[in-house]
Amino acid sequence: MTIPEKLEKISDWTFNNYILDSEKVSKNVETDLFGTIGNLLEEDIPKEFIELYSQFNGEEEGDGTGSLLGLQFMDLKSVISDLEFSRRMIKPKGKKLEESETTRNIISKIVNYFLFVVPKDKNWKRLELECSPISLGGPYLYLEKNEERIILKFLEDSDIAFELCKELHQLEKDIINWDKLEFVIYPSGQFDMKRIETNWDEIMDFESFPNKSVRLKYFHYKWLPIFTDGSGNFIGMDLDPDENGKKGQIIIYGRDERVLAVISENLDAFLEFILHYIDTNPDILLTENHIHEIFKHLVGAPHELLE
C-alpha cells in the first residue's frame, strides 16, 4: 500500500471502531502551498510528505474527532500556521538592541493610545498592561484611592494597539525576539517598559527518547507537523534530529510534551506501526488514554498511561 492508502485505511478503521465519531480525510488538495512550506523549512519538503498531501489534505469539515485514532490530520494551511509559530520561537543570540527614532515613535504611539483610553473622570496612579503581536493583557488602572484596580474596556479601534505591537516586533525580532511588552504608564505620560523574552528551550526540562535522538526544544521550525490533538501537541517529521536520531523520523512534541519520543524512523513506518496494532491488538488503541501516551508505551518511552 502507498502512504495515502495506509492513512485512509487507518481513517476508515477509526471511523468504524473509535469511541467517538470521527472525520474522513479530505481530498481537497492544495499542492500550491508546498512552496510556502519549503521556504519555512528552508529546505526541500520530504518526499513522503509530498506523496501524502498530493492526495489528501486534512479532514472533511464536521463535528467529529480526528481521523487518526482521534488525532486530527492537519491540512496544509494549519501546517503553515504552526511552522510560522515555530519560527517565532527562534531567539537571536549575541545581538544588542539599539532603539531607533522609528521604534521610539511606535512605543510613544502605544503609550498615547492607552492614555487616551483612560476615563477622564478617574483619579489614577498608574496603568499596567501587557502587549504582544497576538494578545493584550489588561489594561489595569490603579486608582489613587485605596489602590483600587479596575479593568478598562477597549474602544472599537483597539486593533490599533495590536498593529503597533506587530510593527514594533517586526522591526526588532531579528535582534531581540521578545514575546511581550510590559508597560507601566503614569498620568504625566511617563512610562516604564520592559521587553520580555522567554526561552522555553531553557526553561522546560525536556527528555529525548531514545537518548540524544531528538533535540531538546519546545518547538522547532524543522519539525514538520502532520497530526495534532488540537491542544498544541503534535506528531510530525523531524528534519533536524540530534546526534543519535535519523532525519525524517516521526516524533511526538508540543505544549504538554516533556518527553520528546521517536515513534518510527519515517512516515511510512509510522503508519505501518499503527496498522500492525490494528491487526494484532486493536483494544490497546481504544482505551481512555491519550493516544500519544499509548504510542510512547508501545515503543518503550516514558509515559503517563492511566491504570
Tab-separated table of N, CA and C in Angstrom, residues 37 40 74-88 225:
chain	number	residue	atom	x	y	z
A	37	ILE	N	5.703	26.057	2.405
A	37	ILE	CA	6.222	25.159	3.447
A	37	ILE	C	7.723	24.956	3.267
A	40	LEU	N	9.548	27.936	4.629
A	40	LEU	CA	9.563	27.970	6.096
A	40	LEU	C	10.555	26.961	6.661
A	74	MET	N	-3.784	17.213	9.837
A	74	MET	CA	-3.734	18.649	9.588
A	74	MET	C	-3.770	18.954	8.097
A	75	ASP	N	-4.484	20.015	7.722
A	75	ASP	CA	-4.403	20.497	6.344
A	75	ASP	C	-3.172	21.391	6.206
A	76	LEU	N	-2.804	21.693	4.976
A	76	LEU	CA	-1.555	22.415	4.735
A	76	LEU	C	-1.569	23.827	5.306
A	77	LYS	N	-2.724	24.476	5.328
A	77	LYS	CA	-2.788	25.811	5.916
A	77	LYS	C	-2.492	25.760	7.408
A	78	SER	N	-2.967	24.722	8.086
A	78	SER	CA	-2.666	24.562	9.511
A	78	SER	C	-1.193	24.236	9.723
A	79	VAL	N	-0.620	23.436	8.836
A	79	VAL	CA	0.815	23.127	8.910
A	79	VAL	C	1.620	24.417	8.804
A	80	ILE	N	1.254	25.257	7.853
A	80	ILE	CA	1.956	26.534	7.671
A	80	ILE	C	1.839	27.399	8.917
A	81	SER	N	0.650	27.485	9.480
A	81	SER	CA	0.436	28.293	10.676
A	81	SER	C	1.323	27.839	11.827
A	82	ASP	N	1.456	26.532	12.010
A	82	ASP	CA	2.280	26.038	13.114
A	82	ASP	C	3.768	26.182	12.832
A	83	LEU	N	4.171	26.073	11.583
A	83	LEU	CA	5.572	26.331	11.252
A	83	LEU	C	5.917	27.806	11.484
A	84	GLU	N	4.983	28.690	11.158
A	84	GLU	CA	5.205	30.124	11.407
A	84	GLU	C	5.332	30.384	12.901
A	85	PHE	N	4.507	29.709	13.705
A	85	PHE	CA	4.635	29.833	15.159
A	85	PHE	C	6.017	29.360	15.623
A	86	SER	N	6.463	28.235	15.105
A	86	SER	CA	7.775	27.705	15.499
A	86	SER	C	8.895	28.675	15.150
A	87	ARG	N	8.773	29.336	14.016
A	87	ARG	CA	9.807	30.300	13.628
A	87	ARG	C	9.798	31.513	14.547
A	88	ARG	N	8.606	31.869	15.064
A	88	ARG	CA	8.547	32.989	16.013
A	88	ARG	C	9.240	32.656	17.329
A	225	PRO	N	4.807	19.336	11.290
A	225	PRO	CA	3.642	18.690	11.907
A	225	PRO	C	2.707	18.073	10.873
